[in-house]
Coordinates of C-alpha atoms and ligand atoms in Angstrom, one line a residue:
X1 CA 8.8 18.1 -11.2
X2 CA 11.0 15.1 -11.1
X3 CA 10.0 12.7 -8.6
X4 CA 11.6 9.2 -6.9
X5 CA 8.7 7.3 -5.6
X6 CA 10.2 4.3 -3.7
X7 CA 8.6 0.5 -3.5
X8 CA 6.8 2.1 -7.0
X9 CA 6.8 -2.0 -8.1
X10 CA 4.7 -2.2 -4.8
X11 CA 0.7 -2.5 -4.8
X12 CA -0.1 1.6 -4.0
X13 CA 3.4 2.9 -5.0
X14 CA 2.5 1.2 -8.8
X15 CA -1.0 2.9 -8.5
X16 CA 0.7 6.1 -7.7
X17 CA 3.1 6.0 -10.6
X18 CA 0.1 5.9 -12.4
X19 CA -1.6 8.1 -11.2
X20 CA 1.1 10.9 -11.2
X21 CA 1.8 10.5 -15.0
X22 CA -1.3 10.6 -15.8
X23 CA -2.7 14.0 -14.1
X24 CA 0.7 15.7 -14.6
X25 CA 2.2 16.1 -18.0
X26 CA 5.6 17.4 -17.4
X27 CA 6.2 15.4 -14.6
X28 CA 8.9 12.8 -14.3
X29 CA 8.8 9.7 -12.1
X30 CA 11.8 7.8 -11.1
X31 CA 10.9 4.3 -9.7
X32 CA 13.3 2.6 -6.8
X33 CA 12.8 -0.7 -6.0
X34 CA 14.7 -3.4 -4.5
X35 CA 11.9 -5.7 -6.1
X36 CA 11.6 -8.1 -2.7
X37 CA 8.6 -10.6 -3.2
X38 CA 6.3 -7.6 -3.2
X39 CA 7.9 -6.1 -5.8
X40 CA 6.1 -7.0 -9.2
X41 CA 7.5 -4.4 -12.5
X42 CA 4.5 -6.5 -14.3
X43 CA 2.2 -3.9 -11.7
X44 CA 3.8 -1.6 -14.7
X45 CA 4.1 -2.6 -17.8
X46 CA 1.3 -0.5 -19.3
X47 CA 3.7 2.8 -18.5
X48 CA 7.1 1.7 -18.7
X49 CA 7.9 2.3 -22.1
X50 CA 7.2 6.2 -21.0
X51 CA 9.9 8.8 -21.3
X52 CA 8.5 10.5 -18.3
X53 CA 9.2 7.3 -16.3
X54 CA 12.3 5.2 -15.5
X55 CA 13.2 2.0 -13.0
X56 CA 16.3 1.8 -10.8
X57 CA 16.6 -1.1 -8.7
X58 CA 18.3 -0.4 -5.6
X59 CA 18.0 -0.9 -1.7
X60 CA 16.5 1.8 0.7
X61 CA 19.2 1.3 2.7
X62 CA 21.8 1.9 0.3
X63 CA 23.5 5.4 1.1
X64 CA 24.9 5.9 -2.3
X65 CA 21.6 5.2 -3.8
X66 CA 20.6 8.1 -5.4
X67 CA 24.1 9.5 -6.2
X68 CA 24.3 11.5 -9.4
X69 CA 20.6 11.5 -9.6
X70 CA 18.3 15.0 -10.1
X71 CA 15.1 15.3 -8.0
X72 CA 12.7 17.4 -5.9
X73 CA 10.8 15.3 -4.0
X74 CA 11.1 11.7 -2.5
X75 CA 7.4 10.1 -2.2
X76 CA 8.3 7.3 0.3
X77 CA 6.1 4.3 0.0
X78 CA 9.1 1.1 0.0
X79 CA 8.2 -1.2 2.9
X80 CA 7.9 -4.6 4.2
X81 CA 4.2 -4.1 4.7
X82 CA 2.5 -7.5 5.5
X83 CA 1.3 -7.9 9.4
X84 CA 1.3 -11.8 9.4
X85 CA 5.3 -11.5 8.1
X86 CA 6.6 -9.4 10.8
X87 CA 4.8 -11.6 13.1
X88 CA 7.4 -14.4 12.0
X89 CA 10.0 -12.8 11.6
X90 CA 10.6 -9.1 12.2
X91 CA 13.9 -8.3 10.9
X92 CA 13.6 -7.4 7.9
X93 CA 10.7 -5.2 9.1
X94 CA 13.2 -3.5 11.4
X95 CA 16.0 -3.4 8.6
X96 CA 13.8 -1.9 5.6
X97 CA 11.0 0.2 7.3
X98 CA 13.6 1.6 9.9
X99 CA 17.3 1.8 8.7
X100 CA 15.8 2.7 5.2
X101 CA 13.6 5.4 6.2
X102 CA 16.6 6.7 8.1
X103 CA 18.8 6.5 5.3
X104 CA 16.6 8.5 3.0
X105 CA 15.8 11.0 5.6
X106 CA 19.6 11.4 5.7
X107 CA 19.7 11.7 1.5
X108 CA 16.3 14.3 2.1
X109 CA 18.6 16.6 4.2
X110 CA 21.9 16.3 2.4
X111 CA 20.2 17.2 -1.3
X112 CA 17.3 19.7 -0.1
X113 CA 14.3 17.7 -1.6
X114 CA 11.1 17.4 -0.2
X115 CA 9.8 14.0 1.4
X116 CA 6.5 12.6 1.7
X117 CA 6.5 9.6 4.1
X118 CA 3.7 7.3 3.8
X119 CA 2.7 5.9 7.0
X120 CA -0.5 3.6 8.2
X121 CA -3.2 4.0 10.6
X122 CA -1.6 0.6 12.6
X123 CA 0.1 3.2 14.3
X124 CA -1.9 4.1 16.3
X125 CA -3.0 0.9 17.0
X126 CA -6.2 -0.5 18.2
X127 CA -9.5 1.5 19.3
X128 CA -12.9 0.0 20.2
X129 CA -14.9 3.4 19.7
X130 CA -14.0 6.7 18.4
X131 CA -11.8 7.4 15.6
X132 CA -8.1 8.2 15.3
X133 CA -7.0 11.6 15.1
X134 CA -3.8 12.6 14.2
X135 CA -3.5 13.9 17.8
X136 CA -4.4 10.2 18.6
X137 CA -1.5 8.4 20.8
X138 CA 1.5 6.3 18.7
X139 CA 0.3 2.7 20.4
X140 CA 1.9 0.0 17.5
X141 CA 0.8 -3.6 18.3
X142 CA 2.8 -5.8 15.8
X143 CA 6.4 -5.2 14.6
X144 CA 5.2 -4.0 11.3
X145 CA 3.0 -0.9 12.9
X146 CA 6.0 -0.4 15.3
X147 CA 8.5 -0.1 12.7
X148 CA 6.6 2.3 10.7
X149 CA 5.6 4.1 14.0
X150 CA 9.2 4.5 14.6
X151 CA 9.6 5.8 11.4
X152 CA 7.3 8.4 11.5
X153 CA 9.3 9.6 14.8
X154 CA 12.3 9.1 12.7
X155 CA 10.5 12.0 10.3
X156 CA 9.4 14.2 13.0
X157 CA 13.0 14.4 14.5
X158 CA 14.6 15.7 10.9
X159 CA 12.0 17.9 10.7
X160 CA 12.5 19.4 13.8
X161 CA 16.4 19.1 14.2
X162 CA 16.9 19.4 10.7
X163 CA 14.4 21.5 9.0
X164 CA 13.8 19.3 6.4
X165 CA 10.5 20.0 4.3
X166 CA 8.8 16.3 5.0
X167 CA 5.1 15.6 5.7
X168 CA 3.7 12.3 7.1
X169 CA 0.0 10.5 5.7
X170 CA -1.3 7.8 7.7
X171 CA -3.8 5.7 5.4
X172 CA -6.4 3.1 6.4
X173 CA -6.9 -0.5 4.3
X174 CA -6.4 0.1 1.3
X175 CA -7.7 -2.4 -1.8
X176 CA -7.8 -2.4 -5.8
X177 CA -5.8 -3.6 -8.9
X178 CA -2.4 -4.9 -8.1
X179 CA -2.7 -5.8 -4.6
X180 CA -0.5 -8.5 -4.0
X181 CA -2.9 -11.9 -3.1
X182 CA -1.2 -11.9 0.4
X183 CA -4.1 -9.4 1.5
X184 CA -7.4 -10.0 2.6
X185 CA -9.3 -9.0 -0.4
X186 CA -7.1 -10.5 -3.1
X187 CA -6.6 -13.6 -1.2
X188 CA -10.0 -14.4 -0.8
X189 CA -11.1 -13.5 -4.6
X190 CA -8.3 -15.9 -5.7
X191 CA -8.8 -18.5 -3.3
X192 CA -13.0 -18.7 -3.7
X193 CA -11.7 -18.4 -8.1
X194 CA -9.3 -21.8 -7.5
X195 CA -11.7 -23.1 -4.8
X196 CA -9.2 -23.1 -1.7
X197 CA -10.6 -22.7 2.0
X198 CA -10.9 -19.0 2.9
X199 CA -9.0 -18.6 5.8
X200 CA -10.7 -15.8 8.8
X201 CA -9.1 -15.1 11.5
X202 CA -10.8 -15.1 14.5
X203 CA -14.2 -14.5 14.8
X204 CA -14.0 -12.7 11.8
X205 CA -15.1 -9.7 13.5
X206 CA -12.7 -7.6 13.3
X207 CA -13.0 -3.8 11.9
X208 CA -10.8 -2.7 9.0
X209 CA -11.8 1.0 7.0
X210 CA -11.4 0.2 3.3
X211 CA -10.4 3.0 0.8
X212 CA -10.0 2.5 -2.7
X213 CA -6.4 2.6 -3.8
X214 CA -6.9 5.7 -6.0
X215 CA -8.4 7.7 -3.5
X216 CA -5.1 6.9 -1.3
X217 CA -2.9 8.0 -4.2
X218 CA -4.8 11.2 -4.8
X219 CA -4.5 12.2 -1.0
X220 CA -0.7 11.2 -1.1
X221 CA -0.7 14.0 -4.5
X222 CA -2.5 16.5 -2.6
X223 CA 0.1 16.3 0.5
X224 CA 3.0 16.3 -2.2
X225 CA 1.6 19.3 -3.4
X226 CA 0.0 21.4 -0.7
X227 CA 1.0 19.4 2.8
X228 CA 2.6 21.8 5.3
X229 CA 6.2 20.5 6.5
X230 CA 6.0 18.8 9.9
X231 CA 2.7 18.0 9.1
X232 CA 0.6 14.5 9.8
X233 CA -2.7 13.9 7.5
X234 CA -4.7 10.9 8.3
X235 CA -5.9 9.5 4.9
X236 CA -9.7 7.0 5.3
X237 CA -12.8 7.5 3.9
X238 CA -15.2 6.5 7.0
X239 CA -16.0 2.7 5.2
X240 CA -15.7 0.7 8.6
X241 CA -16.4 -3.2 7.7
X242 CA -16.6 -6.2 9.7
X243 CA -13.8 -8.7 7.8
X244 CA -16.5 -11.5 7.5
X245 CA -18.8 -8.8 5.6
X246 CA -16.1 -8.1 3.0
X247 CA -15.9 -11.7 2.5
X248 CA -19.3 -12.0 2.0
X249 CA -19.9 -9.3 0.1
X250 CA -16.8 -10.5 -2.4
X251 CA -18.2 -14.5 -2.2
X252 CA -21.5 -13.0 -3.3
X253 CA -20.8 -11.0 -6.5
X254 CA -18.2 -13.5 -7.4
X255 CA -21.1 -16.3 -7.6
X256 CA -23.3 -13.5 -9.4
X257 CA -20.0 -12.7 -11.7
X258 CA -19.0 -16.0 -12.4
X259 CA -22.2 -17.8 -12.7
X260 CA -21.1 -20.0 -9.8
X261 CA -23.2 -21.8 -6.8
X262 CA -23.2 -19.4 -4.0
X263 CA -23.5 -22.1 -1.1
X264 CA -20.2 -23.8 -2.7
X265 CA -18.7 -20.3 -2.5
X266 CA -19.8 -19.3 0.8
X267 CA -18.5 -23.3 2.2
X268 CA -15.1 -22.4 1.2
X269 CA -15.2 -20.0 4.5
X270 CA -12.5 -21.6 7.1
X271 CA -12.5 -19.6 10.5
X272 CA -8.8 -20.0 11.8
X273 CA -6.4 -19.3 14.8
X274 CA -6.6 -16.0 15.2
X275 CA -3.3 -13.8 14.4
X276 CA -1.1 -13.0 17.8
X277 CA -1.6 -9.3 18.5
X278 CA -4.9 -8.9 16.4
X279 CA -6.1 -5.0 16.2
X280 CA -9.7 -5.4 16.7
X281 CA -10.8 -2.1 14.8
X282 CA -8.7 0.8 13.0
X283 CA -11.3 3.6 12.1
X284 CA -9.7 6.8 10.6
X285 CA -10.9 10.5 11.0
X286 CA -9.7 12.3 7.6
X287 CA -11.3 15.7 8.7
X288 CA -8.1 17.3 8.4
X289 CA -6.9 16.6 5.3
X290 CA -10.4 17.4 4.0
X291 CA -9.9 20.9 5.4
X292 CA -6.8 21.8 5.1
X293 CA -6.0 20.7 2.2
X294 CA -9.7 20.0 0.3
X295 CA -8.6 16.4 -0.4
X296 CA -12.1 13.9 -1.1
X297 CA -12.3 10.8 -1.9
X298 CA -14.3 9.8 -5.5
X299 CA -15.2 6.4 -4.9
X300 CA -17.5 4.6 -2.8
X301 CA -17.1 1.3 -1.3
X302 CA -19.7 -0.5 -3.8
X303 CA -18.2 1.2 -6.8
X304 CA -14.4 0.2 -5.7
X305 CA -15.6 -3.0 -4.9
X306 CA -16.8 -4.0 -8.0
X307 CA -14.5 -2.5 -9.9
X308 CA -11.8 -4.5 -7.9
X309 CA -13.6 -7.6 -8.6
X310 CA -13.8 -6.9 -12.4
X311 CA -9.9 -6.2 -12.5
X312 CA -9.2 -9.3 -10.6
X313 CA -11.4 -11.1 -13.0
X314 CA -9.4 -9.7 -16.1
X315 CA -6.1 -10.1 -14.5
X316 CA -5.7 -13.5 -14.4
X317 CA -2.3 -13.9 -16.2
X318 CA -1.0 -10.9 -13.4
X319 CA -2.2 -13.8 -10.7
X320 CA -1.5 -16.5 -12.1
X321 CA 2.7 -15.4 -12.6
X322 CA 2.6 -14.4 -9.4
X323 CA 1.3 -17.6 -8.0
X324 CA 3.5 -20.1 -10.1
X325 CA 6.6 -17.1 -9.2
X326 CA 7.0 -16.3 -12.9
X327 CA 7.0 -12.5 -12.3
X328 CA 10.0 -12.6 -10.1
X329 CA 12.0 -13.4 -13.8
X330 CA 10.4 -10.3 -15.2
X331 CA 13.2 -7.7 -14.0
X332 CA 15.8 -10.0 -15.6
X333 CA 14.1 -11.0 -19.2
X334 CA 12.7 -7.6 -19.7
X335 CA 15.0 -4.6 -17.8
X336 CA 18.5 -6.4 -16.8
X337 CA 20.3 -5.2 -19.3
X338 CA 18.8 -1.7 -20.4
X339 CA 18.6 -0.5 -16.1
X340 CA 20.6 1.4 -14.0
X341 CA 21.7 -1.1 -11.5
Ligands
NAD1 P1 3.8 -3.7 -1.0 O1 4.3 -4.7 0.0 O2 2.8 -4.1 -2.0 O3 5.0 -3.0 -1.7 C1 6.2 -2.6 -1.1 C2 7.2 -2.3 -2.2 O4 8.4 -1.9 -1.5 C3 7.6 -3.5 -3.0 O5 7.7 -3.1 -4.4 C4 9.0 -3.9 -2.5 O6 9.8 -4.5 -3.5 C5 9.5 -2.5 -2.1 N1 10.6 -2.7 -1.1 C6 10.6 -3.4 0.1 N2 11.8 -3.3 0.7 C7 12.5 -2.4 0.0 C8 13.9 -1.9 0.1 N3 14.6 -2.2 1.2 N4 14.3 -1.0 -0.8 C9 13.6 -0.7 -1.9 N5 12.3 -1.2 -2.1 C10 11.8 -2.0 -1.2 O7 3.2 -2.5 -0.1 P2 1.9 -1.6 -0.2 O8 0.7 -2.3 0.3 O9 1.9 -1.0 -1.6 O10 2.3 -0.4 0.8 C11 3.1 0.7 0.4 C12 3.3 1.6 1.6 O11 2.0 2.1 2.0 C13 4.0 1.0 2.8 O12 4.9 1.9 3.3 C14 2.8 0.7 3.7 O13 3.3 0.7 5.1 C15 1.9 1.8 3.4 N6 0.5 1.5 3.7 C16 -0.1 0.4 3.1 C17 -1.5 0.2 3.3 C18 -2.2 -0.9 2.7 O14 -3.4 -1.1 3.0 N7 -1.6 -1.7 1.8 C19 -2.2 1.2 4.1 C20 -1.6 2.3 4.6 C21 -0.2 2.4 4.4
DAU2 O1 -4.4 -0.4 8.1 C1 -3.4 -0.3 7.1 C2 -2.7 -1.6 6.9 O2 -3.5 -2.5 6.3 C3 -1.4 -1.4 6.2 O3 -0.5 -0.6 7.0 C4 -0.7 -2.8 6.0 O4 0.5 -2.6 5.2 C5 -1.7 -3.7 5.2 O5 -1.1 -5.0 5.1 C6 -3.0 -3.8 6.0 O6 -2.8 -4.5 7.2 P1 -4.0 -5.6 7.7 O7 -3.3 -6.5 8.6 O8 -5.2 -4.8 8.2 O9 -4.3 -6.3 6.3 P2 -4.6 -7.8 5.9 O10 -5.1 -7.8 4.5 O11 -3.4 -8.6 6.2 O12 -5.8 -8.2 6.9 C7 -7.0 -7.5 6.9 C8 -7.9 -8.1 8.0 O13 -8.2 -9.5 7.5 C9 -7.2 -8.3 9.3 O14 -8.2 -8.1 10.3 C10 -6.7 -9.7 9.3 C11 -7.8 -10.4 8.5 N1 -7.3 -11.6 7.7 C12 -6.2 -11.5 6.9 C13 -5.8 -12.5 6.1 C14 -4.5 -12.3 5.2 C15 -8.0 -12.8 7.7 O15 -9.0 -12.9 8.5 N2 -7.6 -13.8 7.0 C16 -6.5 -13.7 6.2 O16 -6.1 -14.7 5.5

């Protein structure tokens, strides 16, 4: 199978790379990228000497994009994906997670492939009890959840008007190696490491459901392989945490890790404005993927955790070019002249 996985320099679309090479031999993996900030080809170097893999750098929203190129399947993970961004400015939200979508929807149908379109439980926006269903209403509180929520309708529409063989996942927080330290999880391990205030929003109380990033990538395989066109499959793994309890728990093994003082640690805590439009909880019911498709998860919050930790603790040279803006000059010392453009 020859596959384009798009935003594949990306936190989960990197992981996914990964993850495809390794559990499928024969497989080829075609990475496009427009390499915005998010975009980090460092999130690959261990893989991108493979003959089963190859970079083009290219825009979403670039109609000739994939011109000339062979493939069967489009897994569709490019996105501005940060909240607090499309809170200050939405374009490029629109412009990316929109127009680009629609572009490759258009590609999908012209060439035949099939498309997997990764979505996000922001969707579906907010919910004080219960869980979201994939039956749940579309209710997008910030531009980012309504850009991808119109891109999901976006999906729906070819699939109905234009038979084309897509299927849509809609995953919860996800967290692990290569996360860019914009998130939560990285943010606060780097800032407690370089002891900077630990910014929470809020209270602090709201309700995020954490997966590990594998387990994402392995459901996002399994609807590759087996999801029904037409299809939505909520991805989570029932790991609902309070924001201030992740922090704590990350402060806490950090002191243990790093044989640091825990009440200097826990000081750097800063509780902040809270963000406009704040989803208090997201809590994701992945019965149906389980089901349909026998999808589970294979690690648990305490094991992910720590292993994210370690990673973070390892990776300090992957940080620290991303902090000082080194890895932006990656694409052009290492790839510009042997790439595709
Ligand atoms: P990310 O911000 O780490 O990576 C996004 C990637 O897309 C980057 O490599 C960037 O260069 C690329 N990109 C952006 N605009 C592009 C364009 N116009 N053309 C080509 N490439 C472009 O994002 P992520 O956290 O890895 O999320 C990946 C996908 O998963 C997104 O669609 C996001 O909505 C979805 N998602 C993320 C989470 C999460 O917790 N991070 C959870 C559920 C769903
Ligand atoms: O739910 C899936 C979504 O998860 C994805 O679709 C998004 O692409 C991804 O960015 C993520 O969105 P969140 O807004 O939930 O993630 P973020 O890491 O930005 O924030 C997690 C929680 O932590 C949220 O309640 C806001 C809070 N927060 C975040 C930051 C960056 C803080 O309290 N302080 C911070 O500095």
């Amino acid at each position: 199978m020859r596959i384009v996985v798009t935003g594949g320099a990306g936190f989960i679309g990197s992981n996914f790379i990964r993850h495809i090479l390794s559990a499928y031999p024969d497989y080829h993996v075609m990475n496009l990228d427009k390499l915005t900030y998010a975009g980090n080809l460092e999130n690959l170097t261990d893989i991108e000497q493979s003959d089963r893999y190859s970079f083009l750098k290219g825009d979403i929203c670039d109609s000739a994009l994939l011109d000339g190129v062979e493939y069967d399947a489009i897994v569709h993970f490019a996105a501005e994906s940060h909240v607090d961004r499309s809170i200050l400015d939405a374009s490029p939200f629109l412009q990316t997670n929109i127009m680009g979508t629609y572009n490759l929807l258009e590609i999908t149908r012209k060439k035949g492939c099939s498309f997997v379109h990764v979505s996000t439980d922001e969707v579906y926006g907010s919910t004080d009890d219960g869980y979201f269903s994939e039956q749940s209403p579309l209710m997008p509180n910030s531009p980012y959840a309504a850009s991808k929520a119109s891109s999901d309708m976006l999906v729906r529409s070819y699939v109905e008007t234009h038979g084309i063989h897509a299927a849509i996942t809609r995953c919860s927080n996800n967290y692990g190696p290569y996360q860019f330290p914009e998130k939560l999880i990285p943010l606060v391990m780097l800032n407690a490491l370089e002891r900077k205030p630990i910014p929470v929003y809020g209270d602090g109380m709201n309700v995020r459901d954490w997966i590990y990033v594998e387990d994402h990538c392995s459901a996002v395989d399994a609807v590759l392989h087996k999801g029904k066109a037409g299809d939505v499959y909520n991805i989570g793994v029932r790991n609902e945490r309070p924001n201030i309890e992740i922090i704590r728990i990350i402060l806490s093994t950090l002191a243990e890790k790093t044989s640091s003082d825990r009440k200097e640690l826990f000081s750097l805590i800063s509780y902040v404005k809270d963000r406009e439009g704040h989803d208090r909880r997201y809590a994701i019911d992945p019965s149906k993927i389980e089901k349909d498709l026998g999808w589970r998860p294979e690690i648990d919050f305490e094991d992910g955790i720590a292993r994210t930790i370690q990673w973070y603790l390892e990776s300090r040279h992957w940080w620290e070019r991303i902090i000082s803006g080194d890895y932006l000059k990656y694409y052009d010392v290492q790839y510009g002249s042997r790439v595709k453009q």
